[in-house]
Amino acid sequence: MTKSDLYNLKILKNIRQRDYLTVGGALLSGKDNLFGYAKISYARFKGISLSTKEFIDQKEYSGPLYKKVESAFNFAIEHIEKREFL
């Protein structure tokens, strides 16, 4: 990927002859330690009712955006109910 591509994708911005990551660029690169809220939280509750509010499993991930999405997917796959239909 070239610098021009990064500018077009708004990942990089040039201000006064210096390159800076945009917020989106920081989130994609994993430099989101500036954004304490940039995390994904997952939770699995006991039972099928939302009123239960008893956690079976809970995780929180930070880091590059692509890894957060991948871990969300893996968490869902790990905990999704599996049934056989005949």
mmCIF file of N, CA, C and O in Angstrom:
data_model
loop_
_atom_site.group_PDB
_atom_site.id
_atom_site.type_symbol
_atom_site.label_atom_id
_atom_site.label_comp_id
_atom_site.label_asym_id
_atom_site.label_seq_id
_atom_site.Cartn_x
_atom_site.Cartn_y
_atom_site.Cartn_z
ATOM 1 N N MET A 1 0.831 -1.158 0.000
ATOM 2 C CA MET A 1 0.000 0.000 0.000
ATOM 3 C C MET A 1 0.893 1.245 0.000
ATOM 4 O O MET A 1 1.860 1.320 0.739
ATOM 5 N N THR A 2 0.539 2.203 -0.801
ATOM 6 C CA THR A 2 1.330 3.426 -0.880
ATOM 7 C C THR A 2 0.764 4.493 0.056
ATOM 8 O O THR A 2 -0.353 4.366 0.554
ATOM 9 N N LYS A 3 1.544 5.553 0.260
ATOM 10 C CA LYS A 3 1.059 6.671 1.068
ATOM 11 C C LYS A 3 -0.192 7.275 0.456
ATOM 12 O O LYS A 3 -1.115 7.669 1.169
ATOM 13 N N SER A 4 -0.219 7.328 -0.843
ATOM 14 C CA SER A 4 -1.386 7.865 -1.541
ATOM 15 C C SER A 4 -2.633 7.045 -1.207
ATOM 16 O O SER A 4 -3.712 7.607 -0.991
ATOM 17 N N ASP A 5 -2.494 5.729 -1.153
ATOM 18 C CA ASP A 5 -3.612 4.858 -0.773
ATOM 19 C C ASP A 5 -4.080 5.161 0.651
ATOM 20 O O ASP A 5 -5.275 5.208 0.921
ATOM 21 N N LEU A 6 -3.129 5.361 1.558
ATOM 22 C CA LEU A 6 -3.468 5.651 2.946
ATOM 23 C C LEU A 6 -4.186 6.993 3.078
ATOM 24 O O LEU A 6 -5.098 7.137 3.882
ATOM 25 N N TYR A 7 -3.789 7.971 2.277
ATOM 26 C CA TYR A 7 -4.492 9.259 2.262
ATOM 27 C C TYR A 7 -5.908 9.084 1.721
ATOM 28 O O TYR A 7 -6.863 9.625 2.274
ATOM 29 N N ASN A 8 -6.042 8.332 0.632
ATOM 30 C CA ASN A 8 -7.363 8.114 0.029
ATOM 31 C C ASN A 8 -8.307 7.367 0.964
ATOM 32 O O ASN A 8 -9.511 7.621 0.975
ATOM 33 N N LEU A 9 -7.775 6.441 1.738
ATOM 34 C CA LEU A 9 -8.587 5.681 2.690
ATOM 35 C C LEU A 9 -8.805 6.441 3.997
ATOM 36 O O LEU A 9 -9.466 5.940 4.901
ATOM 37 N N LYS A 10 -8.225 7.640 4.072
ATOM 38 C CA LYS A 10 -8.324 8.506 5.259
ATOM 39 C C LYS A 10 -7.762 7.832 6.520
ATOM 40 O O LYS A 10 -8.271 7.995 7.624
ATOM 41 N N ILE A 11 -6.691 7.081 6.310
ATOM 42 C CA ILE A 11 -5.966 6.465 7.411
ATOM 43 C C ILE A 11 -4.835 7.377 7.852
ATOM 44 O O ILE A 11 -4.466 7.420 9.011
ATOM 45 N N LEU A 12 -4.329 8.142 6.899
ATOM 46 C CA LEU A 12 -3.220 9.054 7.124
ATOM 47 C C LEU A 12 -3.635 10.440 6.647
ATOM 48 O O LEU A 12 -4.348 10.577 5.654
ATOM 49 N N LYS A 13 -3.174 11.451 7.381
ATOM 50 C CA LYS A 13 -3.500 12.829 7.016
ATOM 51 C C LYS A 13 -2.219 13.651 7.107
ATOM 52 O O LYS A 13 -1.442 13.485 8.041
ATOM 53 N N ASN A 14 -2.007 14.532 6.132
ATOM 54 C CA ASN A 14 -0.829 15.376 6.125
ATOM 55 C C ASN A 14 -1.225 16.777 6.560
ATOM 56 O O ASN A 14 -2.053 17.419 5.929
ATOM 57 N N ILE A 15 -0.629 17.222 7.657
ATOM 58 C CA ILE A 15 -0.876 18.562 8.177
ATOM 59 C C ILE A 15 0.469 19.242 8.371
ATOM 60 O O ILE A 15 1.333 18.730 9.094
ATOM 61 N N ARG A 16 0.650 20.384 7.698
ATOM 62 C CA ARG A 16 1.896 21.156 7.780
ATOM 63 C C ARG A 16 3.124 20.295 7.504
ATOM 64 O O ARG A 16 4.073 20.273 8.279
ATOM 65 N N GLN A 17 3.052 19.538 6.444
ATOM 66 C CA GLN A 17 4.161 18.702 5.968
ATOM 67 C C GLN A 17 4.518 17.536 6.895
ATOM 68 O O GLN A 17 5.596 16.975 6.793
ATOM 69 N N ARG A 18 3.595 17.176 7.794
ATOM 70 C CA ARG A 18 3.807 16.006 8.659
ATOM 71 C C ARG A 18 2.640 15.055 8.502
ATOM 72 O O ARG A 18 1.498 15.476 8.375
ATOM 73 N N ASP A 19 2.941 13.772 8.530
ATOM 74 C CA ASP A 19 1.899 12.755 8.430
ATOM 75 C C ASP A 19 1.421 12.358 9.819
ATOM 76 O O ASP A 19 2.221 12.150 10.741
ATOM 77 N N TYR A 20 0.095 12.258 9.960
ATOM 78 C CA TYR A 20 -0.531 11.853 11.207
ATOM 79 C C TYR A 20 -1.561 10.769 10.922
ATOM 80 O O TYR A 20 -2.244 10.821 9.905
ATOM 81 N N LEU A 21 -1.674 9.834 11.849
ATOM 82 C CA LEU A 21 -2.737 8.850 11.754
ATOM 83 C C LEU A 21 -4.060 9.521 12.104
ATOM 84 O O LEU A 21 -4.123 10.327 13.032
ATOM 85 N N THR A 22 -5.101 9.179 11.382
ATOM 86 C CA THR A 22 -6.437 9.619 11.754
ATOM 87 C C THR A 22 -6.935 8.704 12.876
ATOM 88 O O THR A 22 -6.280 7.710 13.217
ATOM 89 N N VAL A 23 -8.072 9.008 13.447
ATOM 90 C CA VAL A 23 -8.646 8.147 14.489
ATOM 91 C C VAL A 23 -8.860 6.747 13.913
ATOM 92 O O VAL A 23 -8.514 5.740 14.538
ATOM 93 N N GLY A 24 -9.404 6.678 12.700
ATOM 94 C CA GLY A 24 -9.608 5.378 12.051
ATOM 95 C C GLY A 24 -8.296 4.647 11.826
ATOM 96 O O GLY A 24 -8.203 3.436 12.016
ATOM 97 N N GLY A 25 -7.275 5.387 11.439
ATOM 98 C CA GLY A 25 -5.955 4.785 11.249
ATOM 99 C C GLY A 25 -5.389 4.242 12.541
ATOM 100 O O GLY A 25 -4.795 3.161 12.575
ATOM 101 N N ALA A 26 -5.589 4.988 13.624
ATOM 102 C CA ALA A 26 -5.105 4.531 14.933
ATOM 103 C C ALA A 26 -5.829 3.265 15.363
ATOM 104 O O ALA A 26 -5.220 2.328 15.881
ATOM 105 N N LEU A 27 -7.142 3.209 15.128
ATOM 106 C CA LEU A 27 -7.909 2.024 15.503
ATOM 107 C C LEU A 27 -7.504 0.815 14.673
ATOM 108 O O LEU A 27 -7.409 -0.301 15.183
ATOM 109 N N LEU A 28 -7.271 1.029 13.383
ATOM 110 C CA LEU A 28 -6.856 -0.082 12.521
ATOM 111 C C LEU A 28 -5.462 -0.589 12.873
ATOM 112 O O LEU A 28 -5.192 -1.783 12.786
ATOM 113 N N SER A 29 -4.582 0.304 13.284
ATOM 114 C CA SER A 29 -3.203 -0.094 13.552
ATOM 115 C C SER A 29 -3.009 -0.676 14.947
ATOM 116 O O SER A 29 -1.973 -1.258 15.228
ATOM 117 N N GLY A 30 -3.992 -0.481 15.814
ATOM 118 C CA GLY A 30 -3.857 -0.978 17.176
ATOM 119 C C GLY A 30 -3.286 0.055 18.114
ATOM 120 O O GLY A 30 -3.065 -0.205 19.285
ATOM 121 N N LYS A 31 -3.046 1.259 17.622
ATOM 122 C CA LYS A 31 -2.544 2.339 18.473
ATOM 123 C C LYS A 31 -3.720 3.059 19.121
ATOM 124 O O LYS A 31 -3.786 4.278 19.154
ATOM 125 N N ASP A 32 -4.646 2.278 19.636
ATOM 126 C CA ASP A 32 -5.855 2.849 20.220
ATOM 127 C C ASP A 32 -5.741 3.032 21.728
ATOM 128 O O ASP A 32 -6.724 3.218 22.413
ATOM 129 N N ASN A 33 -4.502 2.996 22.256
ATOM 130 C CA ASN A 33 -4.342 3.220 23.686
ATOM 131 C C ASN A 33 -4.713 4.651 24.069
ATOM 132 O O ASN A 33 -4.894 4.954 25.234
ATOM 133 N N LEU A 34 -4.838 5.517 23.075
ATOM 134 C CA LEU A 34 -5.310 6.879 23.328
ATOM 135 C C LEU A 34 -6.812 6.910 23.554
ATOM 136 O O LEU A 34 -7.349 7.867 24.087
ATOM 137 N N PHE A 35 -7.471 5.846 23.123
ATOM 138 C CA PHE A 35 -8.921 5.765 23.210
ATOM 139 C C PHE A 35 -9.286 4.615 24.149
ATOM 140 O O PHE A 35 -9.433 3.484 23.728
ATOM 141 N N GLY A 36 -9.445 4.920 25.414
ATOM 142 C CA GLY A 36 -9.758 3.880 26.389
ATOM 143 C C GLY A 36 -11.076 3.184 26.123
ATOM 144 O O GLY A 36 -11.293 2.065 26.549
ATOM 145 N N TYR A 37 -11.946 3.837 25.382
ATOM 146 C CA TYR A 37 -13.266 3.275 25.078
ATOM 147 C C TYR A 37 -13.250 2.378 23.843
ATOM 148 O O TYR A 37 -14.253 1.765 23.526
ATOM 149 N N ALA A 38 -12.139 2.278 23.162
ATOM 150 C CA ALA A 38 -12.069 1.530 21.904
ATOM 151 C C ALA A 38 -11.829 0.048 22.170
ATOM 152 O O ALA A 38 -10.790 -0.497 21.833
ATOM 153 N N LYS A 39 -12.791 -0.580 22.800
ATOM 154 C CA LYS A 39 -12.707 -2.002 23.126
ATOM 155 C C LYS A 39 -14.002 -2.668 22.714
ATOM 156 O O LYS A 39 -15.016 -2.007 22.526
ATOM 157 N N ILE A 40 -13.947 -3.974 22.599
ATOM 158 C CA ILE A 40 -15.160 -4.751 22.362
ATOM 159 C C ILE A 40 -15.332 -5.661 23.564
ATOM 160 O O ILE A 40 -14.404 -6.354 23.970
ATOM 161 N N SER A 41 -16.509 -5.609 24.146
ATOM 162 C CA SER A 41 -16.824 -6.465 25.296
ATOM 163 C C SER A 41 -17.828 -7.519 24.865
ATOM 164 O O SER A 41 -18.768 -7.222 24.134
ATOM 165 N N TYR A 42 -17.614 -8.744 25.327
ATOM 166 C CA TYR A 42 -18.506 -9.856 25.022
ATOM 167 C C TYR A 42 -18.989 -10.443 26.330
ATOM 168 O O TYR A 42 -18.257 -10.489 27.300
ATOM 169 N N ALA A 43 -20.201 -10.917 26.307
ATOM 170 C CA ALA A 43 -20.729 -11.575 27.503
ATOM 171 C C ALA A 43 -21.688 -12.676 27.080
ATOM 172 O O ALA A 43 -22.382 -12.568 26.079
ATOM 173 N N ARG A 44 -21.700 -13.723 27.868
ATOM 174 C CA ARG A 44 -22.644 -14.829 27.685
ATOM 175 C C ARG A 44 -23.410 -14.963 28.987
ATOM 176 O O ARG A 44 -22.806 -15.032 30.066
ATOM 177 N N PHE A 45 -24.724 -14.941 28.883
ATOM 178 C CA PHE A 45 -25.568 -14.980 30.068
ATOM 179 C C PHE A 45 -26.165 -16.364 30.273
ATOM 180 O O PHE A 45 -26.348 -17.122 29.325
ATOM 181 N N LYS A 46 -26.484 -16.668 31.505
ATOM 182 C CA LYS A 46 -27.117 -17.938 31.846
ATOM 183 C C LYS A 46 -28.596 -17.870 31.467
ATOM 184 O O LYS A 46 -29.255 -16.868 31.717
ATOM 185 N N GLY A 47 -29.105 -18.917 30.856
ATOM 186 C CA GLY A 47 -30.517 -18.992 30.495
ATOM 187 C C GLY A 47 -30.832 -18.261 29.204
ATOM 188 O O GLY A 47 -29.942 -17.810 28.488
ATOM 189 N N ILE A 48 -32.116 -18.149 28.917
ATOM 190 C CA ILE A 48 -32.527 -17.508 27.669
ATOM 191 C C ILE A 48 -33.241 -16.178 27.919
ATOM 192 O O ILE A 48 -33.589 -15.480 26.992
ATOM 193 N N SER A 49 -33.432 -15.828 29.168
ATOM 194 C CA SER A 49 -34.112 -14.589 29.518
ATOM 195 C C SER A 49 -33.083 -13.489 29.778
ATOM 196 O O SER A 49 -32.053 -13.718 30.417
ATOM 197 N N LEU A 50 -33.379 -12.287 29.296
ATOM 198 C CA LEU A 50 -32.478 -11.169 29.544
ATOM 199 C C LEU A 50 -32.527 -10.690 30.990
ATOM 200 O O LEU A 50 -31.655 -9.972 31.448
ATOM 201 N N SER A 51 -33.546 -11.097 31.719
ATOM 202 C CA SER A 51 -33.673 -10.653 33.106
ATOM 203 C C SER A 51 -32.748 -11.415 34.056
ATOM 204 O O SER A 51 -32.571 -11.004 35.204
ATOM 205 N N THR A 52 -32.154 -12.519 33.586
ATOM 206 C CA THR A 52 -31.287 -13.329 34.443
ATOM 207 C C THR A 52 -30.063 -12.545 34.904
ATOM 208 O O THR A 52 -29.726 -12.536 36.068
ATOM 209 N N LYS A 53 -29.368 -11.921 33.979
ATOM 210 C CA LYS A 53 -28.188 -11.084 34.245
ATOM 211 C C LYS A 53 -27.080 -11.816 35.004
ATOM 212 O O LYS A 53 -26.338 -11.218 35.763
ATOM 213 N N GLU A 54 -26.993 -13.112 34.819
ATOM 214 C CA GLU A 54 -25.918 -13.883 35.440
ATOM 215 C C GLU A 54 -24.944 -14.286 34.333
ATOM 216 O O GLU A 54 -25.305 -14.989 33.396
ATOM 217 N N PHE A 55 -23.697 -13.818 34.439
ATOM 218 C CA PHE A 55 -22.689 -14.097 33.418
ATOM 219 C C PHE A 55 -22.162 -15.522 33.526
ATOM 220 O O PHE A 55 -21.877 -16.006 34.615
ATOM 221 N N ILE A 56 -22.024 -16.163 32.375
ATOM 222 C CA ILE A 56 -21.326 -17.436 32.300
ATOM 223 C C ILE A 56 -19.893 -17.175 31.838
ATOM 224 O O ILE A 56 -18.951 -17.759 32.326
ATOM 225 N N ASP A 57 -19.759 -16.267 30.901
ATOM 226 C CA ASP A 57 -18.451 -15.932 30.348
ATOM 227 C C ASP A 57 -18.469 -14.473 29.941
ATOM 228 O O ASP A 57 -19.469 -13.971 29.427
ATOM 229 N N GLN A 58 -17.353 -13.791 30.155
ATOM 230 C CA GLN A 58 -17.251 -12.393 29.789
ATOM 231 C C GLN A 58 -15.806 -12.100 29.409
ATOM 232 O O GLN A 58 -14.880 -12.510 30.111
ATOM 233 N N LYS A 59 -15.610 -11.402 28.285
ATOM 234 C CA LYS A 59 -14.266 -11.056 27.829
ATOM 235 C C LYS A 59 -14.280 -9.659 27.253
ATOM 236 O O LYS A 59 -15.310 -9.162 26.808
ATOM 237 N N GLU A 60 -13.109 -9.051 27.242
ATOM 238 C CA GLU A 60 -12.954 -7.737 26.651
ATOM 239 C C GLU A 60 -11.661 -7.742 25.842
ATOM 240 O O GLU A 60 -10.646 -8.244 26.317
ATOM 241 N N TYR A 61 -11.723 -7.197 24.641
ATOM 242 C CA TYR A 61 -10.565 -7.179 23.764
ATOM 243 C C TYR A 61 -10.248 -5.760 23.325
ATOM 244 O O TYR A 61 -11.135 -4.948 23.112
ATOM 245 N N SER A 62 -8.958 -5.483 23.181
ATOM 246 C CA SER A 62 -8.499 -4.235 22.598
ATOM 247 C C SER A 62 -7.379 -4.603 21.625
ATOM 248 O O SER A 62 -6.985 -5.756 21.530
ATOM 249 N N GLY A 63 -6.891 -3.640 20.901
ATOM 250 C CA GLY A 63 -5.857 -3.891 19.908
ATOM 251 C C GLY A 63 -6.356 -3.486 18.532
ATOM 252 O O GLY A 63 -7.339 -2.749 18.410
ATOM 253 N N PRO A 64 -5.692 -3.953 17.487
ATOM 254 C CA PRO A 64 -6.106 -3.587 16.131
ATOM 255 C C PRO A 64 -7.554 -4.001 15.854
ATOM 256 O O PRO A 64 -8.014 -5.041 16.321
ATOM 257 N N LEU A 65 -8.247 -3.176 15.102
ATOM 258 C CA LEU A 65 -9.660 -3.397 14.822
ATOM 259 C C LEU A 65 -9.915 -4.764 14.202
ATOM 260 O O LEU A 65 -10.851 -5.457 14.581
ATOM 261 N N TYR A 66 -9.060 -5.188 13.266
ATOM 262 C CA TYR A 66 -9.281 -6.478 12.612
ATOM 263 C C TYR A 66 -9.187 -7.634 13.605
ATOM 264 O O TYR A 66 -9.892 -8.630 13.481
ATOM 265 N N LYS A 67 -8.335 -7.496 14.626
ATOM 266 C CA LYS A 67 -8.240 -8.558 15.641
ATOM 267 C C LYS A 67 -9.459 -8.549 16.562
ATOM 268 O O LYS A 67 -9.903 -9.587 17.023
ATOM 269 N N LYS A 68 -10.000 -7.353 16.845
ATOM 270 C CA LYS A 68 -11.206 -7.264 17.665
ATOM 271 C C LYS A 68 -12.366 -7.962 16.965
ATOM 272 O O LYS A 68 -13.123 -8.703 17.590
ATOM 273 N N VAL A 69 -12.508 -7.706 15.670
ATOM 274 C CA VAL A 69 -13.595 -8.327 14.903
ATOM 275 C C VAL A 69 -13.403 -9.836 14.854
ATOM 276 O O VAL A 69 -14.349 -10.599 15.043
ATOM 277 N N GLU A 70 -12.182 -10.271 14.641
ATOM 278 C CA GLU A 70 -11.891 -11.711 14.598
ATOM 279 C C GLU A 70 -12.196 -12.372 15.943
ATOM 280 O O GLU A 70 -12.799 -13.445 15.996
ATOM 281 N N SER A 71 -11.831 -11.722 17.042
ATOM 282 C CA SER A 71 -12.099 -12.317 18.349
ATOM 283 C C SER A 71 -13.595 -12.314 18.663
ATOM 284 O O SER A 71 -14.098 -13.238 19.294
ATOM 285 N N ALA A 72 -14.329 -11.306 18.201
ATOM 286 C CA ALA A 72 -15.795 -11.291 18.378
ATOM 287 C C ALA A 72 -16.417 -12.465 17.637
ATOM 288 O O ALA A 72 -17.291 -13.159 18.156
ATOM 289 N N PHE A 73 -15.961 -12.691 16.427
ATOM 290 C CA PHE A 73 -16.456 -13.809 15.628
ATOM 291 C C PHE A 73 -16.153 -15.135 16.321
ATOM 292 O O PHE A 73 -17.025 -15.993 16.454
ATOM 293 N N ASN A 74 -14.927 -15.299 16.789
ATOM 294 C CA ASN A 74 -14.529 -16.542 17.464
ATOM 295 C C ASN A 74 -15.314 -16.763 18.754
ATOM 296 O O ASN A 74 -15.681 -17.895 19.067
ATOM 297 N N PHE A 75 -15.575 -15.697 19.500
ATOM 298 C CA PHE A 75 -16.369 -15.808 20.720
ATOM 299 C C PHE A 75 -17.775 -16.290 20.384
ATOM 300 O O PHE A 75 -18.311 -17.183 21.050
ATOM 301 N N ALA A 76 -18.369 -15.716 19.347
ATOM 302 C CA ALA A 76 -19.723 -16.125 18.945
ATOM 303 C C ALA A 76 -19.737 -17.579 18.485
ATOM 304 O O ALA A 76 -20.622 -18.350 18.876
ATOM 305 N N ILE A 77 -18.775 -17.967 17.681
ATOM 306 C CA ILE A 77 -18.707 -19.352 17.189
ATOM 307 C C ILE A 77 -18.521 -20.327 18.354
ATOM 308 O O ILE A 77 -19.132 -21.387 18.389
ATOM 309 N N GLU A 78 -17.698 -19.952 19.307
ATOM 310 C CA GLU A 78 -17.423 -20.825 20.452
ATOM 311 C C GLU A 78 -18.673 -21.030 21.317
ATOM 312 O O GLU A 78 -18.870 -22.094 21.876
ATOM 313 N N HIS A 79 -19.517 -20.008 21.399
ATOM 314 C CA HIS A 79 -20.654 -20.073 22.311
ATOM 315 C C HIS A 79 -22.012 -20.255 21.637
ATOM 316 O O HIS A 79 -23.018 -20.342 22.323
ATOM 317 N N ILE A 80 -22.025 -20.293 20.336
ATOM 318 C CA ILE A 80 -23.317 -20.439 19.640
ATOM 319 C C ILE A 80 -23.877 -21.834 19.914
ATOM 320 O O ILE A 80 -23.143 -22.815 19.996
ATOM 321 N N GLU A 81 -25.163 -21.880 20.076
ATOM 322 C CA GLU A 81 -25.799 -23.180 20.344
ATOM 323 C C GLU A 81 -25.802 -23.994 19.045
ATOM 324 O O GLU A 81 -26.208 -23.528 17.995
ATOM 325 N N LYS A 82 -25.341 -25.228 19.157
ATOM 326 C CA LYS A 82 -25.273 -26.095 17.999
ATOM 327 C C LYS A 82 -26.298 -27.213 18.137
ATOM 328 O O LYS A 82 -26.358 -27.878 19.163
ATOM 329 N N ARG A 83 -27.092 -27.368 17.117
ATOM 330 C CA ARG A 83 -28.095 -28.441 17.110
ATOM 331 C C ARG A 83 -28.057 -29.142 15.771
ATOM 332 O O ARG A 83 -27.707 -28.552 14.760
ATOM 333 N N GLU A 84 -28.468 -30.377 15.797
ATOM 334 C CA GLU A 84 -28.595 -31.135 14.553
ATOM 335 C C GLU A 84 -30.056 -31.152 14.158
ATOM 336 O O GLU A 84 -30.932 -31.415 14.976
ATOM 337 N N PHE A 85 -30.303 -30.857 12.922
ATOM 338 C CA PHE A 85 -31.665 -30.915 12.414
ATOM 339 C C PHE A 85 -31.765 -32.083 11.469
ATOM 340 O O PHE A 85 -30.986 -32.235 10.552
ATOM 341 N N LEU A 86 -32.725 -32.954 11.707
ATOM 342 C CA LEU A 86 -32.911 -34.138 10.862
ATOM 343 C C LEU A 86 -34.059 -33.940 9.923
ATOM 344 O O LEU A 86 -35.012 -33.331 10.133
#
